[in-house]
Coordinates of C-alpha atoms (C1' of nucleotides) and ligand atoms in Angstrom, one line a residue:
Chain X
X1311 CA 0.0 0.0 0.0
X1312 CA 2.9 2.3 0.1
X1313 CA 2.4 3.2 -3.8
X1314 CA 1.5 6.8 -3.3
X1315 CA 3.4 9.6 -2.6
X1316 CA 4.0 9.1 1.6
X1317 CA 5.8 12.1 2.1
X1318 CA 3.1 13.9 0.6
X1319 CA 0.7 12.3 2.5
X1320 CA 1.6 13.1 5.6
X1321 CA 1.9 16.7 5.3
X1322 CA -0.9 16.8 4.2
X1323 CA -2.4 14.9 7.2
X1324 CA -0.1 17.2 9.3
X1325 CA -1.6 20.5 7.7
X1326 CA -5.1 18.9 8.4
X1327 CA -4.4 18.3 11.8
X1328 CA -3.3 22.0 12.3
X1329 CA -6.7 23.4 10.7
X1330 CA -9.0 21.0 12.6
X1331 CA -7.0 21.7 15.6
X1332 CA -7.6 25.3 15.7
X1333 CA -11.4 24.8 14.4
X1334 CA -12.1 23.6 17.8
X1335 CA -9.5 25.8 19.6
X1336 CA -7.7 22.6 20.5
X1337 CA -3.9 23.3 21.0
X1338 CA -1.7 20.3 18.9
X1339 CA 1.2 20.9 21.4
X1340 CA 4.5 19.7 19.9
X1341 CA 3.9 16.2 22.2
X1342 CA 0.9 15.5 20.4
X1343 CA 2.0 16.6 16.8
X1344 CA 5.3 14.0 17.8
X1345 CA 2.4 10.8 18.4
X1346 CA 0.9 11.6 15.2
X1347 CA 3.7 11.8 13.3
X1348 CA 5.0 8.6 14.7
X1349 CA 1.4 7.0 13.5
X1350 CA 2.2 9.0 10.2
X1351 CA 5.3 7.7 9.4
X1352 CA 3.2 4.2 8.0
X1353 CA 0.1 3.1 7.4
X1354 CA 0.6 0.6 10.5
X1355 CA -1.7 0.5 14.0
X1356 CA 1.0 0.8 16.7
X1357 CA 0.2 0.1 20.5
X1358 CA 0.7 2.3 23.0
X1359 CA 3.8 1.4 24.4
X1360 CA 5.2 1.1 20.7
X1361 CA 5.0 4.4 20.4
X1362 CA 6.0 5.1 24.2
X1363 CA 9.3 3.7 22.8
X1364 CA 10.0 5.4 19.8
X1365 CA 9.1 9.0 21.5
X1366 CA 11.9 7.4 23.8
X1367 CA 14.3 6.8 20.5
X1368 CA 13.3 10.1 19.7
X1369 CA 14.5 11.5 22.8
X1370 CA 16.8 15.0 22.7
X1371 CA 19.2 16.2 25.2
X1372 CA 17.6 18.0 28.0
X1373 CA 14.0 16.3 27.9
X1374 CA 12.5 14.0 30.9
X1375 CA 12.1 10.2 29.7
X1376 CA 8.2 9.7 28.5
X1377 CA 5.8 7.8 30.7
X1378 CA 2.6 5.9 29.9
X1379 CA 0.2 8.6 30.6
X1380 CA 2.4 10.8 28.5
X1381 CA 1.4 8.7 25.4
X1382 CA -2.3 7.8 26.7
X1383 CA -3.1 11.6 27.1
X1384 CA -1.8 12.6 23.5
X1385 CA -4.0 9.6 21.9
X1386 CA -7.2 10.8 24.1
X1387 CA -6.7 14.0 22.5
X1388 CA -6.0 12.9 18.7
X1389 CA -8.7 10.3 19.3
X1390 CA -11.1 13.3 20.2
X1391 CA -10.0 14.9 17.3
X1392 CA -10.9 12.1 15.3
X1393 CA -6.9 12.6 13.7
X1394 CA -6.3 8.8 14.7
X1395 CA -8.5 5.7 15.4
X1396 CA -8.1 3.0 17.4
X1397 CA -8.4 -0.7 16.2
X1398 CA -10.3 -2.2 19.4
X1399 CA -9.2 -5.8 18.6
X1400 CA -6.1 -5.2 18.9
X1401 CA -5.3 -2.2 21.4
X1402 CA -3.7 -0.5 18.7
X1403 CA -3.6 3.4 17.2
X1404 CA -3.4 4.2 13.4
X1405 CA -3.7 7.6 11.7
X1406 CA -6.8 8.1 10.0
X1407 CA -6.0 8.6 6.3
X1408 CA -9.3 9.9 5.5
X1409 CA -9.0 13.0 3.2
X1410 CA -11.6 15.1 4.7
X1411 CA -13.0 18.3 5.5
X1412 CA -12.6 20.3 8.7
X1413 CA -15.7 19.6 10.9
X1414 CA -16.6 16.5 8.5
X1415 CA -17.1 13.8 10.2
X1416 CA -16.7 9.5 9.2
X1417 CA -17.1 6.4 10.1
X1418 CA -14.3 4.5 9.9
X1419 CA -14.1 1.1 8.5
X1420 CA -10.3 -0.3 9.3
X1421 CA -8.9 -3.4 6.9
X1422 CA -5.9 -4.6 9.3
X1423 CA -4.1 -7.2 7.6
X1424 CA -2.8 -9.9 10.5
X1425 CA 0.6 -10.2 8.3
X1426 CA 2.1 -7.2 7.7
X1427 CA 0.0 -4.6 10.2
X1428 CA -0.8 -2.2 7.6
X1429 CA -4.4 -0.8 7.8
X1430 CA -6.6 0.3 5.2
X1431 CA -9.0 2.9 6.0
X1432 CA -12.3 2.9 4.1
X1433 CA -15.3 5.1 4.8
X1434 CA -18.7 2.9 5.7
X1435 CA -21.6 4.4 3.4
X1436 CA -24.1 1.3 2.9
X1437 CA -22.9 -0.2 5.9
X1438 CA -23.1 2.3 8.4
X1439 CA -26.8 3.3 7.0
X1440 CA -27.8 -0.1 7.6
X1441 CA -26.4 0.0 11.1
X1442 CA -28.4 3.0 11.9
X1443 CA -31.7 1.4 10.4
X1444 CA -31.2 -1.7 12.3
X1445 CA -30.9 0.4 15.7
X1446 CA -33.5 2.5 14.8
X1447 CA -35.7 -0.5 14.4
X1448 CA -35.5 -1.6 18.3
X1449 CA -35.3 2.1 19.4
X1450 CA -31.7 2.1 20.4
X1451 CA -29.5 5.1 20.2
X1452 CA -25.9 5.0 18.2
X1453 CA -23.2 6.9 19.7
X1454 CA -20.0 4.8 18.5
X1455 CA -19.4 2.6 15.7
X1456 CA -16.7 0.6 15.8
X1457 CA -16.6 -1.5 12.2
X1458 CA -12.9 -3.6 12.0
X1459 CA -12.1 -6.5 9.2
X1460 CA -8.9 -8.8 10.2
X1461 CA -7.2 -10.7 8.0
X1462 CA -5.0 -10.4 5.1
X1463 CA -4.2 -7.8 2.5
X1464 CA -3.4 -8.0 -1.1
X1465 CA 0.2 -7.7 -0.9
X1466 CA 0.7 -10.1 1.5
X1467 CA -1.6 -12.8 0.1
X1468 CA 0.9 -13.0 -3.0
X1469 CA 3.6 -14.6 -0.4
Chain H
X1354 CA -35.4 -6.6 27.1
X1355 CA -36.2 -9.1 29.6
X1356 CA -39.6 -9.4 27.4
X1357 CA -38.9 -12.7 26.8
X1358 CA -39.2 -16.1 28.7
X1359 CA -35.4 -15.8 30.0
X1360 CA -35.5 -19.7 31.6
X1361 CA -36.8 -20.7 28.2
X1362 CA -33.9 -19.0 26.1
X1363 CA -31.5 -19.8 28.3
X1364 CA -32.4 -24.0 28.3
X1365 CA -32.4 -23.8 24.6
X1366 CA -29.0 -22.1 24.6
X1367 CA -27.4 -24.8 26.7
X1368 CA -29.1 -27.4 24.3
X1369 CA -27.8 -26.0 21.0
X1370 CA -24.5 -25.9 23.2
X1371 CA -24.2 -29.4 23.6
X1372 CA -25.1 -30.1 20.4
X1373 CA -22.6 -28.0 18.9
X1374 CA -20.0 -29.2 21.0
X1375 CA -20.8 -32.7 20.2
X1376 CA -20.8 -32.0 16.7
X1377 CA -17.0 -30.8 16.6
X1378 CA -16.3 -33.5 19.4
X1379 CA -15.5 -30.8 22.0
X1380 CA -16.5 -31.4 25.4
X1381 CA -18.4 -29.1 27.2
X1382 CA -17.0 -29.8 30.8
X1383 CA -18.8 -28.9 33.7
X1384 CA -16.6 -26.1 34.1
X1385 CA -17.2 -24.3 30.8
X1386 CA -20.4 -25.0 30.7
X1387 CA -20.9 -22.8 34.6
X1388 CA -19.3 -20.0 31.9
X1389 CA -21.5 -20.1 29.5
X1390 CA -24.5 -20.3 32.7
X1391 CA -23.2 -17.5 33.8
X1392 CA -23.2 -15.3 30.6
X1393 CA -26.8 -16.9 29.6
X1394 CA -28.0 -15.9 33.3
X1395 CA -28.0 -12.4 31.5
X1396 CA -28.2 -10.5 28.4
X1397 CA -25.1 -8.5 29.7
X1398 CA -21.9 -8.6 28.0
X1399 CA -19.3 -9.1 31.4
X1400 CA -15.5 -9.3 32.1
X1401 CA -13.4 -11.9 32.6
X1402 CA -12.8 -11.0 36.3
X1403 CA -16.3 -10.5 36.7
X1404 CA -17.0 -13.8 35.8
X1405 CA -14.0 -15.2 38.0
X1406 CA -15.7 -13.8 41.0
X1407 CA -19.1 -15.3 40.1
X1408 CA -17.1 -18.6 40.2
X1409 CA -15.9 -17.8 43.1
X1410 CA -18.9 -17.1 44.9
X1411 CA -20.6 -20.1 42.7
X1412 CA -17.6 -22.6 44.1
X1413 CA -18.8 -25.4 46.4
X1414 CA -16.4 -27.0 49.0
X1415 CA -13.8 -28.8 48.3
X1416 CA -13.4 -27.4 44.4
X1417 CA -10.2 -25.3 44.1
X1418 CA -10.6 -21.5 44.0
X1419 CA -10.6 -20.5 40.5
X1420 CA -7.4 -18.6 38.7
X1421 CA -7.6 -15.9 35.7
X1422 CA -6.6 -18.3 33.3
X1423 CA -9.5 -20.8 34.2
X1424 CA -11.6 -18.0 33.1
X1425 CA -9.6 -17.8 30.2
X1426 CA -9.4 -21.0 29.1
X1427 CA -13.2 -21.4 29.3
X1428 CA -14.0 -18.5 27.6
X1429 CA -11.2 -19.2 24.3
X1430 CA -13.3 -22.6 24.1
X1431 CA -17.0 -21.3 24.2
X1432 CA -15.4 -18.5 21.8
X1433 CA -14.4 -20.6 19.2
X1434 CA -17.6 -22.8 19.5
X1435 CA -19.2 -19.6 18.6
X1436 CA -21.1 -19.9 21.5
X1437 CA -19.9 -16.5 23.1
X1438 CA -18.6 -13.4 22.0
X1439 CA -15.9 -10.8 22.7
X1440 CA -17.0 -7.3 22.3
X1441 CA -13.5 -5.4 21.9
X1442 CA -14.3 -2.2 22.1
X1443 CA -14.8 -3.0 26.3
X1444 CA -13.4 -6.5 27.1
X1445 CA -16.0 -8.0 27.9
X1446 CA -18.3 -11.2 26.8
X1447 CA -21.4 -12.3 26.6
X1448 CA -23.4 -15.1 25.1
X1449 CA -24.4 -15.4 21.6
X1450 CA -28.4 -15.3 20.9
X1451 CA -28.9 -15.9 17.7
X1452 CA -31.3 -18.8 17.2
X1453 CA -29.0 -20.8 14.9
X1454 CA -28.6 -24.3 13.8
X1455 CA -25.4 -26.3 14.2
X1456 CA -22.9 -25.7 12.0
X1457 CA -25.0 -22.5 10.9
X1458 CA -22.3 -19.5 11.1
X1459 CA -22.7 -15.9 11.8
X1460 CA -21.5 -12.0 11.6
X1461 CA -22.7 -10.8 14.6
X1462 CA -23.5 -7.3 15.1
X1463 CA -23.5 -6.1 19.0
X1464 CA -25.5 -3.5 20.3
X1465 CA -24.1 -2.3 23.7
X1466 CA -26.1 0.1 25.9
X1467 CA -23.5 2.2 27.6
X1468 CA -25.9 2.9 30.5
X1469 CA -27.4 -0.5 31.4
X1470 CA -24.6 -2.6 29.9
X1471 CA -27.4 -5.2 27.9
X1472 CA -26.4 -6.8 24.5
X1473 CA -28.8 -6.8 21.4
X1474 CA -27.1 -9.2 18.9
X1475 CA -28.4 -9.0 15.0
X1476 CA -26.9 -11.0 12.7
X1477 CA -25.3 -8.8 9.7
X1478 CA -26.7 -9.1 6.5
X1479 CA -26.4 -6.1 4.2
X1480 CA -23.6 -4.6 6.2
X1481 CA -22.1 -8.1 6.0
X1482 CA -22.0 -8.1 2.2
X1483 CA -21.2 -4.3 2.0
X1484 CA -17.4 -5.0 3.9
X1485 CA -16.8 -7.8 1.6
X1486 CA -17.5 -6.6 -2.0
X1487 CA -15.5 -3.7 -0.3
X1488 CA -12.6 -6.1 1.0
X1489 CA -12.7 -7.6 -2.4
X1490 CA -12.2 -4.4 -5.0
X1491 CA -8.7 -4.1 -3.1
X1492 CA -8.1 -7.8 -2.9
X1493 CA -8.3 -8.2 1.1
X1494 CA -9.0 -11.3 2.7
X1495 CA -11.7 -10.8 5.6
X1496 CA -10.8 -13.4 8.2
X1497 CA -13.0 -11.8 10.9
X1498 CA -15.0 -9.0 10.8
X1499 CA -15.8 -6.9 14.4
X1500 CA -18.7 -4.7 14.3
X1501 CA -20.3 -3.3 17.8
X1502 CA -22.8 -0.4 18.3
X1503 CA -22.4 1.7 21.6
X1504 CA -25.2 3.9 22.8
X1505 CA -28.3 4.0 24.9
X1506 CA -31.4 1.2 24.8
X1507 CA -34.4 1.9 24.1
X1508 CA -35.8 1.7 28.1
X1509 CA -32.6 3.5 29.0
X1510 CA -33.4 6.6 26.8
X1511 CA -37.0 6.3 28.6
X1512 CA -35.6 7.3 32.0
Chain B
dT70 C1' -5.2 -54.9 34.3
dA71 C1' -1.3 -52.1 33.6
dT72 C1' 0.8 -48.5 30.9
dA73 C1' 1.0 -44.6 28.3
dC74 C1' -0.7 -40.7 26.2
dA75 C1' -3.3 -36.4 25.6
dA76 C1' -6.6 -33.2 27.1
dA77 C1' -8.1 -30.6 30.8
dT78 C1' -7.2 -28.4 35.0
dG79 C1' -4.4 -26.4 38.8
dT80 C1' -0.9 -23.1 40.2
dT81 C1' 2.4 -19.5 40.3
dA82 C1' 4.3 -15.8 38.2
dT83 C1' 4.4 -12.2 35.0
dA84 C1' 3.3 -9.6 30.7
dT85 C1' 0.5 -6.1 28.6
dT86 C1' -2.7 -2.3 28.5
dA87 C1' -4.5 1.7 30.9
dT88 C1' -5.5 5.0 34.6
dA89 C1' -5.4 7.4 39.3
dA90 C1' -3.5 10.8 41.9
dC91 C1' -0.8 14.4 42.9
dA92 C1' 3.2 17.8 41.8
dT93 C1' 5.2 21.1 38.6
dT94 C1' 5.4 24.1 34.8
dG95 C1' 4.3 27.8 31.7
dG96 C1' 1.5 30.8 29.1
dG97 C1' -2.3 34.1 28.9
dA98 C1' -6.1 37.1 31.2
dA99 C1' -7.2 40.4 34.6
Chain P
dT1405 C1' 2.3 41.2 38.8
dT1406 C1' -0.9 37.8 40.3
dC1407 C1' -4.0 34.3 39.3
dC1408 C1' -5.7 30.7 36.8
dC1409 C1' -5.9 26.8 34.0
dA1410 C1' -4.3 23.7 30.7
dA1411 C1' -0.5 20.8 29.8
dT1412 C1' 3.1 18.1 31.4
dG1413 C1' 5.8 15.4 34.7
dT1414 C1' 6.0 11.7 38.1
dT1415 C1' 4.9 7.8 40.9
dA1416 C1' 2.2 4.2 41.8
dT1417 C1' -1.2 0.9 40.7
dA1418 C1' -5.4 -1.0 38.4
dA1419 C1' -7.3 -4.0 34.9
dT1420 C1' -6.7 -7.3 31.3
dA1421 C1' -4.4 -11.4 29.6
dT1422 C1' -0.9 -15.0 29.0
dA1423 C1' 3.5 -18.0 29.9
dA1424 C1' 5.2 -21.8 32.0
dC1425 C1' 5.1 -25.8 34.4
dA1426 C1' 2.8 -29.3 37.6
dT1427 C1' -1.0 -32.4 38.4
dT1428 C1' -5.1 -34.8 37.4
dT1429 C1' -8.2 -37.5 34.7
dG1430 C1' -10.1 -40.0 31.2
dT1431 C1' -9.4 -43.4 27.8
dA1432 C1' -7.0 -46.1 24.3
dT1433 C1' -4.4 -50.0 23.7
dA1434 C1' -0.8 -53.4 24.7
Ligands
ZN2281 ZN1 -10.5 8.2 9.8
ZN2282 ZN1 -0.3 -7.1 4.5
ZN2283 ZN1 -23.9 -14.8 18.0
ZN2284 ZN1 -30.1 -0.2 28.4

DNA sequence: TATACAAATGTTATATTATAACATTGGGAA
DNA sequence: TTCCCAATGTTATAATATAACATTTGTATA
């Protein structure tokens, strides 16, 4: 899946970011900007003390050693953003790659191939209308959707 | 939701359970069957230590108090029957009630009230087909598919 | 019946994921 | 400047899940 232009595509995540960011008055703090870009740099759901490490790696001179809540706190707050997703079945944290509006919102449908780890996001259109009929059909109220597919991509099936 | 004749449901449950079992030649020992009795008991989705405690306070003299991965154990084998599922989006499980016949498979849909904590489980039809022609056009191979509602009940939203 | 094997269970310890609670810092608003 | 509050730092611990090895139990078969 890495056949497009990646560099490209994560500015233009990053520039994104910055505009929904200051649509809500949300400050993307240079912590937080470093989380996403570490879910930026692939198309891969990392856990949460994957990236605790690599924030480590990426350690300079001067700054204190990142702890859990560090890395929990900056996902709460590009999950509320809706900048990254999390795949449930797997405790896991990929940047959405949705090109989107400011204020538009999704529903995410997240392809995570078991292999390889790379996840392919897909909006849910039929699916997610059927979900809503359903509910609405034994009066319940949606607030989340969480729609995940395991298995195995394309690439990977060639092996 | 507790409309129905609960005893009822949950003696055909345990039927279809052994039948099931037998069919793949698993056994259903005493032990994983008090599981699956004390998912049935309600149509609540509950933890694993939440169900180690209700073996606990379940355990008659003499029997050896129960360890996590007793729970664990019994709920990877009721899992893979089918019998039960894992909602991921809370860690929790609760046990499938979809009137089925053995050997009949299943995309289960979960609808969680956040407030009450009861599961509605629909089977997925059109959303079902909607993931895989989408799957398909870029050549992924579904192995499982996850997909939970969370919101409010109807009776919660009454209240 | 005796032996041997495998599945199930018991037991102890530990890995993994996530949050509570409180202290400190730093950048505006008044 | 002073105050406030959001953000971050820090320490400890909660909640979820599994590894590893010992023991039991049922049953196949020699
Ligand atoms: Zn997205
Ligand atoms: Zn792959
Ligand atoms: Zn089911
Ligand atoms: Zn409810």
């Amino acid at each position: 899946m890495l056949s497009h232009d990646h560099k490209k595509c994560i500015n233009k995540s990053i520039n994104l970011a910055h505009k929904i960011a200051n649509s809500k008055a949300a400050k993307l703090t240079p912590q937080r900007l470093q989380v996403l870009r570490i879910l930026l740099a692939g198309h891969k759901a990392l856990g949460a003390y994957d990236i605790l490490e690599i924030m480590r790696e990426q350690q300079s001179e001067g700054q204190s050693r990142p702890q859990p809540p560090t890395v929990y706190r900056a996902l709460e707050f590009l999950l509320n953003l809706n900048l990254i997703h999390k795949v449930e079945s797997q405790n896991s944290y990929y940047a959405c790659m949705i090109e989107k509006d400011v204020n538009e919102q999704h529903l995410a449908q997240a392809f995570i191939c078991d292999n390889c780890g790379n996840v392919e996001e897909k909006i849910a259109e039929t699916g997610a209308r059927n979900l809503y009929e359903k509910a609405d059909s034994f009066g319940f109220k949606i607030e989340h959707v969480i729609m995940e597919c395991r298995g195995i991509c394309a690439s990977c099936q060639l092996v």
